Each structure stands twice: as structure tokens, then as C-alpha cells.
Amino acid sequence: MRKPNVIIIMVVVFAFAKAYAQGITVQPKKPTASEIYEDLQKLNFLGSVLYVAAHPDDENTTAISYFANQIKARTAYLSLTRGDGGQNIIGPELRELLGVIRTQELLAARATDGGEQRFTRANDFGYSKHPDETLEIWNKDEVLGDVVWAIRTFKPDVIINRFDHRSPGTTHGHHTSSAMLSVEAFDLANDASKYPDQLQFTDTWQPQRQFFNTSWWFYGSREKFAEADKSNLVKVDVGTYYPGLGLSNTEISSLSRSQHKSQGFGNTGSRGTSDTYFELLRGEMPSNNDVFGDINTTWTRVKGGKAIQKILDGVVSKYDFAAPEKSVSELAKAYALVSQLEDKHWRTIKTKELEDLIVACSGLYLEARSSESFATMGSDIKLSFEAINRSAQPIQLNSIVITPNAQNVAVAKPLNNNVKYNSDTTIKISDAFKDTSAYWLREEGSLGMYNVADRNDIGKPQTTQENTVMFDLTIAGVSIKIERPIIYKYNDRVKGEVYEPFEIVPPVSAKVDSKVIIFAKAEAKKIPVTVTNHRAVVNGNVALQVPNGWSVSPKDFKITSDTRNTDQEFVFTVTPPSGDSEGSLIPVVTVDGNKYDKELVSIDYAHIPKQTLFLPNKAKVVRLDIERKGDYIGYIQGAGDAVPDNLEQIGYQVAVIKPSEITSERLTQFDAVVVGIRAYNVVEELQVKQPLLLDYVEKGGTLIAQYNTSGRWGNTKIGAPYDLTLSRDRVTDENSEVRILAKNHPVMNFPNKLTTADFDGWTQERGLYFPNKWASEYTPILSMNDKGESPKDGSLLVARHGKGHYIYTGLSFFRELPAGVSGAYKLFANMLSIGKQENKKIKQ
């Protein structure tokens, strides 16, 4: 029998132990005796470090793990964005849905490396080449205010920037901007005249030092770095080994880094010494090789801390790994003292740490479980409570209070050693229960900023779990109230015990399956609308709002249902105008006089908790005259995109082909074959199948290869029929001028005549990873560039190969087609139609 990977099991336990406090709904915290000891040591360190960068996966997980686990500092990563503008290697989600995934991946990373997670309201609008552009789109003043808010609320002694603020234009504009804003905020955070509205909720704060986390890479080479003056650098060996965890710091770092699965950042662990450098930017250079050097990080920094220090020193020195419960009574004494501290900041932090340790040492398990995964206002649900004390320590359960509505479940029962307490109660969901949807998506934002109504939400990684239960206990003679989120739990025959968030949802939701609907002719289409009722009894109607000049029939449908969680489909007939037009279809459900226009979106991947979102539901409708040739298209998926669905919108029949299904016989069925984004990066079997694809082209077929990345994925071979070299060239300004180089080429004229006007209205970018060298057999079709740069002519290359055509394109069709960009549809139809004017058939 194969033995389980012990390292992975240990890290999963370690992650679970950290994740509960971060707000991730996973199995509750169940730390080992060794992990309890690590957390006891952390109690005695009163220092904080804030690491600052721009995106998920920018952070140095090795440094974060080192500060959290070796130094025992309170450590947080401030990512200015949620990574909404990136690509997704695990599925089709982009933009705000990708931001949700990457948020949860960051939380999983912090659960692994021991840090905390913070954000600003900045929206990752895509690649930016200069901070001037970045800060204009982001709204510099607001994002700077969010960085100041993060400093004032987290109160770091030390700030570390991932990027260099002195090098604008040399890297991603978001990267440099994060460092520039951090440097500016260093002083502003302690100035009461700056962002004074924040001071209703927090105080000013002055960090002691600020560093730049530099490396040889920023110096151009290892040789230049070796010769550089390092008198202003703090050198730290972050390769520490933790016997209690059985892992080195760099192994933990790799496991943390590997949580960024949507970006393909799987990382192999390493062992041994590993030096990291921090360049001092602000404050005084420490007298020793420690970023916290000369900063008081002991309990003496707070009034009344000396007595607490004495108790906790005793707990650490006398800790019994075989019986952690022996520490409970002394921890309870420390808890009583900490809860009386005048310093509100450290009182809040250390009270929570002590609470968690008392629970862990006593083996105390507390749970509030809903009978349903979600509930609507006015509905009744059953809550089940479990409490068990697995120690000889005296613990009394006094009461259980359902926090939102203050409903009290009187108990007054001693929790005897290993004797489980269970009870149930029924509650009604009232307005006191809080919305559980992603707070930053509740209001419509802008290209560069999310709109967050509540000041206290800004910076939080996710919506605070306010639908909780408070267990009122007396532990070792000290009154302690412990809050637990209401969760939903069930048993899966394969996965076993599964925990999910308990959600508050509207009574109904509605959706139009296709987010872009193309009307290629002035003919009506049947548009199905699916209405889901989330409560048992629903009576109302559903209507479909259409743009001016469009018509819909019937006006509405009546909805009647007496069964919870059922779908009903209603088919509307939508007729477009005769000329070009675009707008939105919005299904609106009216129930009890209230209107609901949100769609239920679930994101369910094994590496993150299930996400339930209610987002504004609308479909873009586009009326345009578009011609196409050919009918049957083969599509080979790469990293995941929605292009196959988009092509079906203009009348193509699309078959998604697995690489294992690629044969000469199968390929003869298709009028064209399209290779999805990054397929050659992520689908190894394509290297073997590429000769069959080129043979298909040589015999008269059309093969379209969409963009692949260069560099990071190693020596990517896209198997083109003639030489071409991928580069990192990209055009990030979606409004940049497009020049047509080959005006008479069929791809610009058949079956649709294209002009530069067809490149208006593109979204996020023109394209990325364009080839910069190619053989003479290719015809470059377009030229474009960002402001101040040389022309980039490799965005669309077409070559004859035998009787067929090979096309390589870095244009971002994977963004433009789902956004309903008319010109992108016309250009893609022409690419698929190339050669069809000759009316040839592929012969074997």
C-alpha cells in the first residue's frame, strides 16, 4: 500500500490551524501540541510587519513565513489588488470572478505561511507599463488613503516593499505604484490632517522603519549584486528549520506559493540556507542584523504588560507537550489581565490569541451548525450546537447566544472531561442577519476602483462573518465569550466531512445563460431566463428588460412555486432593430412587491472554500451584420476561456477536442481548428499531436493558435510550420491606434470588410506576448503600440502552409469576445473563413 505524504498531511493540519482565524470556512482549528507551543511563543512578541505589493502572487512568501514563524511577529501582506486583471489557468473565470478566486488563494497562502491578508479598493484593470497610467486609473488619492488606512489599523512597526519605488517604467506599473504609495503613506499615516475622516475609527500611527525587499535581480546580475555596497542592507537567512513542524521555512514558503493555482505557481520546496536582503528606506538602521532591531517588541511596550510577561514566561517554560491542559489556568489569568489593558490595539490582538490558546490547550470544541446551507429572510432554520471539553480543566457553559438577533439559549451546564453537549433550536432569519455576499462586489465600481460603502470593510480580505453564535463560558474561573460562525456541514461519500459557509440569500435569483448574445441578422431569437427560488413559497413575475429599439414578448411570465431551490425556465422572444445596436438584457423578478435582478454564481474548486455570489445579472446583446464561412469548428482548450461559446453565438457549431482525440480522421471534419490560450504552455500532449495539426493545415485546413506566454513556462514550443519567436511584447492600451499593414489581405476583407473602426471599444488591452521575430512566410496584418514605444507588428501573423492556412495571434480575443466587442467577432469570423472563398475541401 502506498504511504501518504507525511509532509503534505502536516502542512494541511498546519494550514487548518491557521485558517480558522483568517475567516476561511474550513475544518475548525485543531492544532497539535507543537503548534500550540509555537503560538505560546508568539504571545510574547509584540511587533508587527506589513509587507506591501500589488497583486496576489507578488508577495515573498519566504519572508512572510520567516517573520510569522521564526520571529513570531504579527505579519500581514497588503496586496493593493485582488488580481482581477490576470489570466486563469484552472477555469474560465475572469475579472471580478477571478478576483474572488485569487482572494481565496491568498487566504489559503496566508493560512499556510502564518500571515494575515489585507487589500485596498484598487481594481486590477490589467497590465500597465507606467505608474502614471496606473495611478490615474486607480484614483491615486483613494488608493493612497487605503494604504494609510492599512497602516493606521494594522499599526506595523516595520513596512517592507516588494518593489522599488525609484524605477518607474521598468516593470509593471502596478508594481512600482505599490512601492510609491507605500513610501508616501509612511509619513502620512501619522499626520492627523491627512485623511481625517479615518480618525473616527482609528488613530494615527508612525512605523519605525521601511525597507525594500531587494535581491540580485534588481541589480541586473548576481555579479553586480556581489560587488554592490551592502552597508544599507539587512541580510537575513530565511532557510530556518522548524522541528515542531518538520518543515523548513523555505518548504513552507513553497507550499504557500503553490496556493496560487489559478496562476500556475506550483512550487517545489527547498532546504538549506537562503539569504534575503532588505534595503533601508526610512527610519534608522538597526544595530544588529534584524529588521526589528532596537524596537521594543516585549510586553513592556504596553502599560501593565510586565505582569503579563511574567505569567506567560512561566507558561512557556513549564509547557507540557503531553498535557497542554496544564497551561490553561495560567493562560486564563493572563487573559483576565490582558482584557483590562488600556492599549486597545494590543488588547484586541492578544485577547484573541489567548482565547485561541485556551481553547486549544483544553481541547475545547465548539460548533454551531445550520440544517441548511443558506436561508432567506423570514425563513426558519434549525441550529445544532456542540460543545465538548477534552481536558480535566473546569469549564462551565453558561449560555449560547445567537449573535444577530440576541436569541439566548440558556444552558448553565458544566462541560465535564470528554462528555459532549448537544442541543438544537429553531430560529427565524430576520433583518438582523447580515448579507454574506462579497462586500466589494455589492455596488458597481469603476475600471480602477471598487466601490465599498462601509469604511470598516475597506481592506478586509472578505466579508466579515457576522452571522455567529457566542458561547458564554467560565474557564478556570475566568469569564470568556467565544464566537463561532454558523456553518453548514455535510458528509460526502468521497470527501467525507465537508464544511461550507452559511449564506443569507434573496428569495429568488434569475439568469440568462449567455452573457453575450449576437444577433447577426435582424431576426428574433428565443432567450431563456432561468429563475431559481431559494425559499419554499414564491409568487410573482419575471420580466426581461431590453434596450431601446429592441422588443420583447411576452411582457412577463407569472411565477408560482411551493418547492425550495427549484429552477423554472421562461422563454422570451427578443427582436433586434434592423441596424447595428447594442445594450443589455436584464431579467427582473418581482416578488412581494420587491424587485430582484441578481444572479447566483457559485465558484467551487477543491483548493478554496466554495464561494456563493449574487451579482448583477445582465447579458450584452449586439446587433451587427456579420458574415461567416464554414460551419464546424474544432476547439482545443488550453488554460480555459469562453471562446467556444462565443463562436456559437455567430452560428458556428463548436466541438471541444481533447488532445487524446486528435487524429487525422477527426480533423477532416472541421472547417477550422482553434487552439485555446496558453494551450502549448499547459497541455504537454499537444507537442506530440502538433504534427497531425500541421498535416491538417497542409492538406487545406485552417489552424488558429491563440497566445502563449514566453519565459515563465520554460522553452515553450508552439509547433508553428515556420520559425517564429514569442516575446513579452504587449499593447496594454485598449484604445491604442491600430494600423492595418495588409489592407488587401483576405483576413481583412473576407467575408467581412474590416477597417480601423472595428478596433474601437476593445477592453483591457489589445493583446499580449506577440512574436517579435518570424519567418518570411508569415504576413503581418496589423501594427500597434503603446504610447512612446516602437511599433509591434506581430499581433496577427498569417501563413500559407501547403493548401491551408496557419494563423498565430496574440490579440486578446479571450477578453474581447466575452465582452461582445463587434470588431473582434468580425475579425475572428474572417480568420475562421480564410481560404473558404476558394471553396476548397480538405482531402486525405
PDB file of N, CA, C and O in Angstrom, residues 22 42 45-51 64 67-69 71-77 114-116 118 150-158 292 345-346 348-350 353:
ATOM      1  N   GLN A  22      -8.424  33.315  10.080  1.00  0.00           N
ATOM      2  CA  GLN A  22      -8.415  34.203   8.917  1.00  0.00           C
ATOM      3  C   GLN A  22      -9.790  34.345   8.291  1.00  0.00           C
ATOM      4  O   GLN A  22      -9.977  35.116   7.369  1.00  0.00           O
ATOM      5  N   LYS A  42       4.572  33.071  20.371  1.00  0.00           N
ATOM      6  CA  LYS A  42       4.139  34.268  19.657  1.00  0.00           C
ATOM      7  C   LYS A  42       3.436  35.255  20.586  1.00  0.00           C
ATOM      8  O   LYS A  42       3.452  36.467  20.346  1.00  0.00           O
ATOM      9  N   PHE A  45       5.628  38.157  21.733  1.00  0.00           N
ATOM     10  CA  PHE A  45       6.226  39.080  20.772  1.00  0.00           C
ATOM     11  C   PHE A  45       5.185  40.124  20.393  1.00  0.00           C
ATOM     12  O   PHE A  45       4.152  39.809  19.830  1.00  0.00           O
ATOM     13  N   LEU A  46       5.456  41.379  20.693  1.00  0.00           N
ATOM     14  CA  LEU A  46       4.532  42.466  20.399  1.00  0.00           C
ATOM     15  C   LEU A  46       5.143  43.362  19.318  1.00  0.00           C
ATOM     16  O   LEU A  46       5.610  44.474  19.574  1.00  0.00           O
ATOM     17  N   GLY A  47       5.181  42.833  18.126  1.00  0.00           N
ATOM     18  CA  GLY A  47       5.716  43.571  16.993  1.00  0.00           C
ATOM     19  C   GLY A  47       5.002  43.151  15.724  1.00  0.00           C
ATOM     20  O   GLY A  47       4.536  42.014  15.613  1.00  0.00           O
ATOM     21  N   SER A  48       4.913  44.073  14.754  1.00  0.00           N
ATOM     22  CA  SER A  48       4.166  43.801  13.533  1.00  0.00           C
ATOM     23  C   SER A  48       4.949  44.259  12.312  1.00  0.00           C
ATOM     24  O   SER A  48       5.647  45.270  12.343  1.00  0.00           O
ATOM     25  N   VAL A  49       4.803  43.509  11.231  1.00  0.00           N
ATOM     26  CA  VAL A  49       5.425  43.868   9.963  1.00  0.00           C
ATOM     27  C   VAL A  49       4.381  43.779   8.863  1.00  0.00           C
ATOM     28  O   VAL A  49       3.612  42.822   8.799  1.00  0.00           O
ATOM     29  N   LEU A  50       4.359  44.792   8.002  1.00  0.00           N
ATOM     30  CA  LEU A  50       3.412  44.855   6.882  1.00  0.00           C
ATOM     31  C   LEU A  50       4.192  44.771   5.590  1.00  0.00           C
ATOM     32  O   LEU A  50       5.058  45.611   5.307  1.00  0.00           O
ATOM     33  N   TYR A  51       3.900  43.756   4.798  1.00  0.00           N
ATOM     34  CA  TYR A  51       4.556  43.549   3.500  1.00  0.00           C
ATOM     35  C   TYR A  51       3.630  44.097   2.422  1.00  0.00           C
ATOM     36  O   TYR A  51       2.436  43.791   2.416  1.00  0.00           O
ATOM     37  N   ILE A  64       7.511  36.317   4.485  1.00  0.00           N
ATOM     38  CA  ILE A  64       6.306  36.333   5.328  1.00  0.00           C
ATOM     39  C   ILE A  64       6.335  35.171   6.315  1.00  0.00           C
ATOM     40  O   ILE A  64       6.064  35.328   7.510  1.00  0.00           O
ATOM     41  N   PHE A  67       9.022  35.841   9.121  1.00  0.00           N
ATOM     42  CA  PHE A  67       8.590  36.789  10.151  1.00  0.00           C
ATOM     43  C   PHE A  67       7.495  36.204  11.044  1.00  0.00           C
ATOM     44  O   PHE A  67       7.476  36.424  12.245  1.00  0.00           O
ATOM     45  N   ALA A  68       6.580  35.441  10.437  1.00  0.00           N
ATOM     46  CA  ALA A  68       5.468  34.890  11.206  1.00  0.00           C
ATOM     47  C   ALA A  68       5.897  33.725  12.084  1.00  0.00           C
ATOM     48  O   ALA A  68       5.428  33.600  13.229  1.00  0.00           O
ATOM     49  N   ASN A  69       6.785  32.864  11.584  1.00  0.00           N
ATOM     50  CA  ASN A  69       7.083  31.617  12.275  1.00  0.00           C
ATOM     51  C   ASN A  69       8.402  31.614  13.031  1.00  0.00           C
ATOM     52  O   ASN A  69       8.513  30.942  14.065  1.00  0.00           O
ATOM     53  N   ILE A  71      10.422  34.773  13.688  1.00  0.00           N
ATOM     54  CA  ILE A  71      10.446  35.969  14.533  1.00  0.00           C
ATOM     55  C   ILE A  71       9.236  36.016  15.454  1.00  0.00           C
ATOM     56  O   ILE A  71       9.274  36.615  16.517  1.00  0.00           O
ATOM     57  N   LYS A  72       8.134  35.372  15.048  1.00  0.00           N
ATOM     58  CA  LYS A  72       6.868  35.355  15.804  1.00  0.00           C
ATOM     59  C   LYS A  72       6.119  36.690  15.711  1.00  0.00           C
ATOM     60  O   LYS A  72       5.270  37.000  16.550  1.00  0.00           O
ATOM     61  N   ALA A  73       6.447  37.481  14.703  1.00  0.00           N
ATOM     62  CA  ALA A  73       5.804  38.779  14.539  1.00  0.00           C
ATOM     63  C   ALA A  73       4.425  38.626  13.919  1.00  0.00           C
ATOM     64  O   ALA A  73       4.160  37.692  13.157  1.00  0.00           O
ATOM     65  N   ARG A  74       3.573  39.550  14.258  1.00  0.00           N
ATOM     66  CA  ARG A  74       2.294  39.669  13.556  1.00  0.00           C
ATOM     67  C   ARG A  74       2.619  40.186  12.154  1.00  0.00           C
ATOM     68  O   ARG A  74       3.142  41.281  11.988  1.00  0.00           O
ATOM     69  N   THR A  75       2.307  39.393  11.137  1.00  0.00           N
ATOM     70  CA  THR A  75       2.767  39.650   9.781  1.00  0.00           C
ATOM     71  C   THR A  75       1.579  39.692   8.832  1.00  0.00           C
ATOM     72  O   THR A  75       0.732  38.794   8.853  1.00  0.00           O
ATOM     73  N   ALA A  76       1.514  40.709   7.999  1.00  0.00           N
ATOM     74  CA  ALA A  76       0.408  40.814   7.046  1.00  0.00           C
ATOM     75  C   ALA A  76       0.940  41.169   5.676  1.00  0.00           C
ATOM     76  O   ALA A  76       1.970  41.848   5.537  1.00  0.00           O
ATOM     77  N   TYR A  77       0.233  40.707   4.664  1.00  0.00           N
ATOM     78  CA  TYR A  77       0.525  41.087   3.287  1.00  0.00           C
ATOM     79  C   TYR A  77      -0.580  42.018   2.797  1.00  0.00           C
ATOM     80  O   TYR A  77      -1.754  41.643   2.787  1.00  0.00           O
ATOM     81  N   GLY A 114       1.273  31.520   7.778  1.00  0.00           N
ATOM     82  CA  GLY A 114       1.067  32.130   9.089  1.00  0.00           C
ATOM     83  C   GLY A 114       0.808  33.613   9.086  1.00  0.00           C
ATOM     84  O   GLY A 114       0.691  34.221  10.150  1.00  0.00           O
ATOM     85  N   GLY A 115       0.696  34.224   7.908  1.00  0.00           N
ATOM     86  CA  GLY A 115       0.450  35.651   7.839  1.00  0.00           C
ATOM     87  C   GLY A 115      -1.034  35.986   7.829  1.00  0.00           C
ATOM     88  O   GLY A 115      -1.901  35.118   7.905  1.00  0.00           O
ATOM     89  N   GLU A 116      -1.321  37.280   7.744  1.00  0.00           N
ATOM     90  CA  GLU A 116      -2.667  37.780   7.581  1.00  0.00           C
ATOM     91  C   GLU A 116      -2.753  38.453   6.215  1.00  0.00           C
ATOM     92  O   GLU A 116      -1.734  38.702   5.571  1.00  0.00           O
ATOM     93  N   ARG A 118      -4.508  41.603   3.725  1.00  0.00           N
ATOM     94  CA  ARG A 118      -5.211  42.884   3.594  1.00  0.00           C
ATOM     95  C   ARG A 118      -5.273  43.274   2.114  1.00  0.00           C
ATOM     96  O   ARG A 118      -4.477  42.798   1.301  1.00  0.00           O
ATOM     97  N   ALA A 150      -4.600  51.111   6.002  1.00  0.00           N
ATOM     98  CA  ALA A 150      -3.994  49.824   6.371  1.00  0.00           C
ATOM     99  C   ALA A 150      -2.919  50.017   7.432  1.00  0.00           C
ATOM    100  O   ALA A 150      -2.813  49.233   8.382  1.00  0.00           O
ATOM    101  N   ILE A 151      -2.106  51.062   7.297  1.00  0.00           N
ATOM    102  CA  ILE A 151      -1.048  51.318   8.276  1.00  0.00           C
ATOM    103  C   ILE A 151      -1.653  51.732   9.617  1.00  0.00           C
ATOM    104  O   ILE A 151      -1.221  51.262  10.679  1.00  0.00           O
ATOM    105  N   ARG A 152      -2.655  52.592   9.576  1.00  0.00           N
ATOM    106  CA  ARG A 152      -3.255  53.070  10.828  1.00  0.00           C
ATOM    107  C   ARG A 152      -4.007  51.965  11.566  1.00  0.00           C
ATOM    108  O   ARG A 152      -4.072  51.979  12.799  1.00  0.00           O
ATOM    109  N   THR A 153      -4.572  51.025  10.853  1.00  0.00           N
ATOM    110  CA  THR A 153      -5.346  49.967  11.521  1.00  0.00           C
ATOM    111  C   THR A 153      -4.479  48.772  11.889  1.00  0.00           C
ATOM    112  O   THR A 153      -4.664  48.172  12.948  1.00  0.00           O
ATOM    113  N   PHE A 154      -3.517  48.406  11.037  1.00  0.00           N
ATOM    114  CA  PHE A 154      -2.639  47.274  11.352  1.00  0.00           C
ATOM    115  C   PHE A 154      -1.523  47.688  12.313  1.00  0.00           C
ATOM    116  O   PHE A 154      -1.044  46.886  13.103  1.00  0.00           O
ATOM    117  N   LYS A 155      -1.093  48.942  12.220  1.00  0.00           N
ATOM    118  CA  LYS A 155      -0.063  49.531  13.091  1.00  0.00           C
ATOM    119  C   LYS A 155       1.261  48.760  13.054  1.00  0.00           C
ATOM    120  O   LYS A 155       1.756  48.268  14.076  1.00  0.00           O
ATOM    121  N   PRO A 156       1.863  48.673  11.885  1.00  0.00           N
ATOM    122  CA  PRO A 156       3.139  47.951  11.787  1.00  0.00           C
ATOM    123  C   PRO A 156       4.304  48.755  12.348  1.00  0.00           C
ATOM    124  O   PRO A 156       4.361  49.979  12.206  1.00  0.00           O
ATOM    125  N   ASP A 157       5.231  48.068  12.964  1.00  0.00           N
ATOM    126  CA  ASP A 157       6.498  48.685  13.343  1.00  0.00           C
ATOM    127  C   ASP A 157       7.394  48.806  12.115  1.00  0.00           C
ATOM    128  O   ASP A 157       8.180  49.742  12.007  1.00  0.00           O
ATOM    129  N   VAL A 158       7.267  47.829  11.219  1.00  0.00           N
ATOM    130  CA  VAL A 158       8.126  47.748  10.034  1.00  0.00           C
ATOM    131  C   VAL A 158       7.247  47.568   8.802  1.00  0.00           C
ATOM    132  O   VAL A 158       6.303  46.776   8.818  1.00  0.00           O
ATOM    133  N   PHE A 292      13.728  44.177  13.159  1.00  0.00           N
ATOM    134  CA  PHE A 292      13.100  44.668  14.388  1.00  0.00           C
ATOM    135  C   PHE A 292      14.134  45.147  15.421  1.00  0.00           C
ATOM    136  O   PHE A 292      13.773  45.513  16.532  1.00  0.00           O
ATOM    137  N   HIS A 345      -5.295  48.474  21.005  1.00  0.00           N
ATOM    138  CA  HIS A 345      -4.761  47.732  19.866  1.00  0.00           C
ATOM    139  C   HIS A 345      -4.236  46.367  20.295  1.00  0.00           C
ATOM    140  O   HIS A 345      -4.687  45.322  19.807  1.00  0.00           O
ATOM    141  N   TRP A 346      -3.282  46.365  21.229  1.00  0.00           N
ATOM    142  CA  TRP A 346      -2.701  45.089  21.659  1.00  0.00           C
ATOM    143  C   TRP A 346      -3.674  44.295  22.532  1.00  0.00           C
ATOM    144  O   TRP A 346      -3.625  43.060  22.555  1.00  0.00           O
ATOM    145  N   THR A 348      -6.870  43.949  21.931  1.00  0.00           N
ATOM    146  CA  THR A 348      -7.700  43.197  20.994  1.00  0.00           C
ATOM    147  C   THR A 348      -6.955  42.015  20.402  1.00  0.00           C
ATOM    148  O   THR A 348      -7.473  40.894  20.346  1.00  0.00           O
ATOM    149  N   ILE A 349      -5.705  42.254  19.977  1.00  0.00           N
ATOM    150  CA  ILE A 349      -4.920  41.198  19.331  1.00  0.00           C
ATOM    151  C   ILE A 349      -4.588  40.076  20.304  1.00  0.00           C
ATOM    152  O   ILE A 349      -4.811  38.887  20.020  1.00  0.00           O
ATOM    153  N   LYS A 350      -4.072  40.422  21.466  1.00  0.00           N
ATOM    154  CA  LYS A 350      -3.587  39.396  22.394  1.00  0.00           C
ATOM    155  C   LYS A 350      -4.734  38.688  23.125  1.00  0.00           C
ATOM    156  O   LYS A 350      -4.590  37.525  23.517  1.00  0.00           O
ATOM    157  N   GLU A 353      -5.592  35.985  20.699  1.00  0.00           N
ATOM    158  CA  GLU A 353      -4.573  34.933  20.710  1.00  0.00           C
ATOM    159  C   GLU A 353      -4.708  34.060  21.959  1.00  0.00           C
ATOM    160  O   GLU A 353      -4.621  32.821  21.886  1.00  0.00           O
TER     161      GLU A 353
END
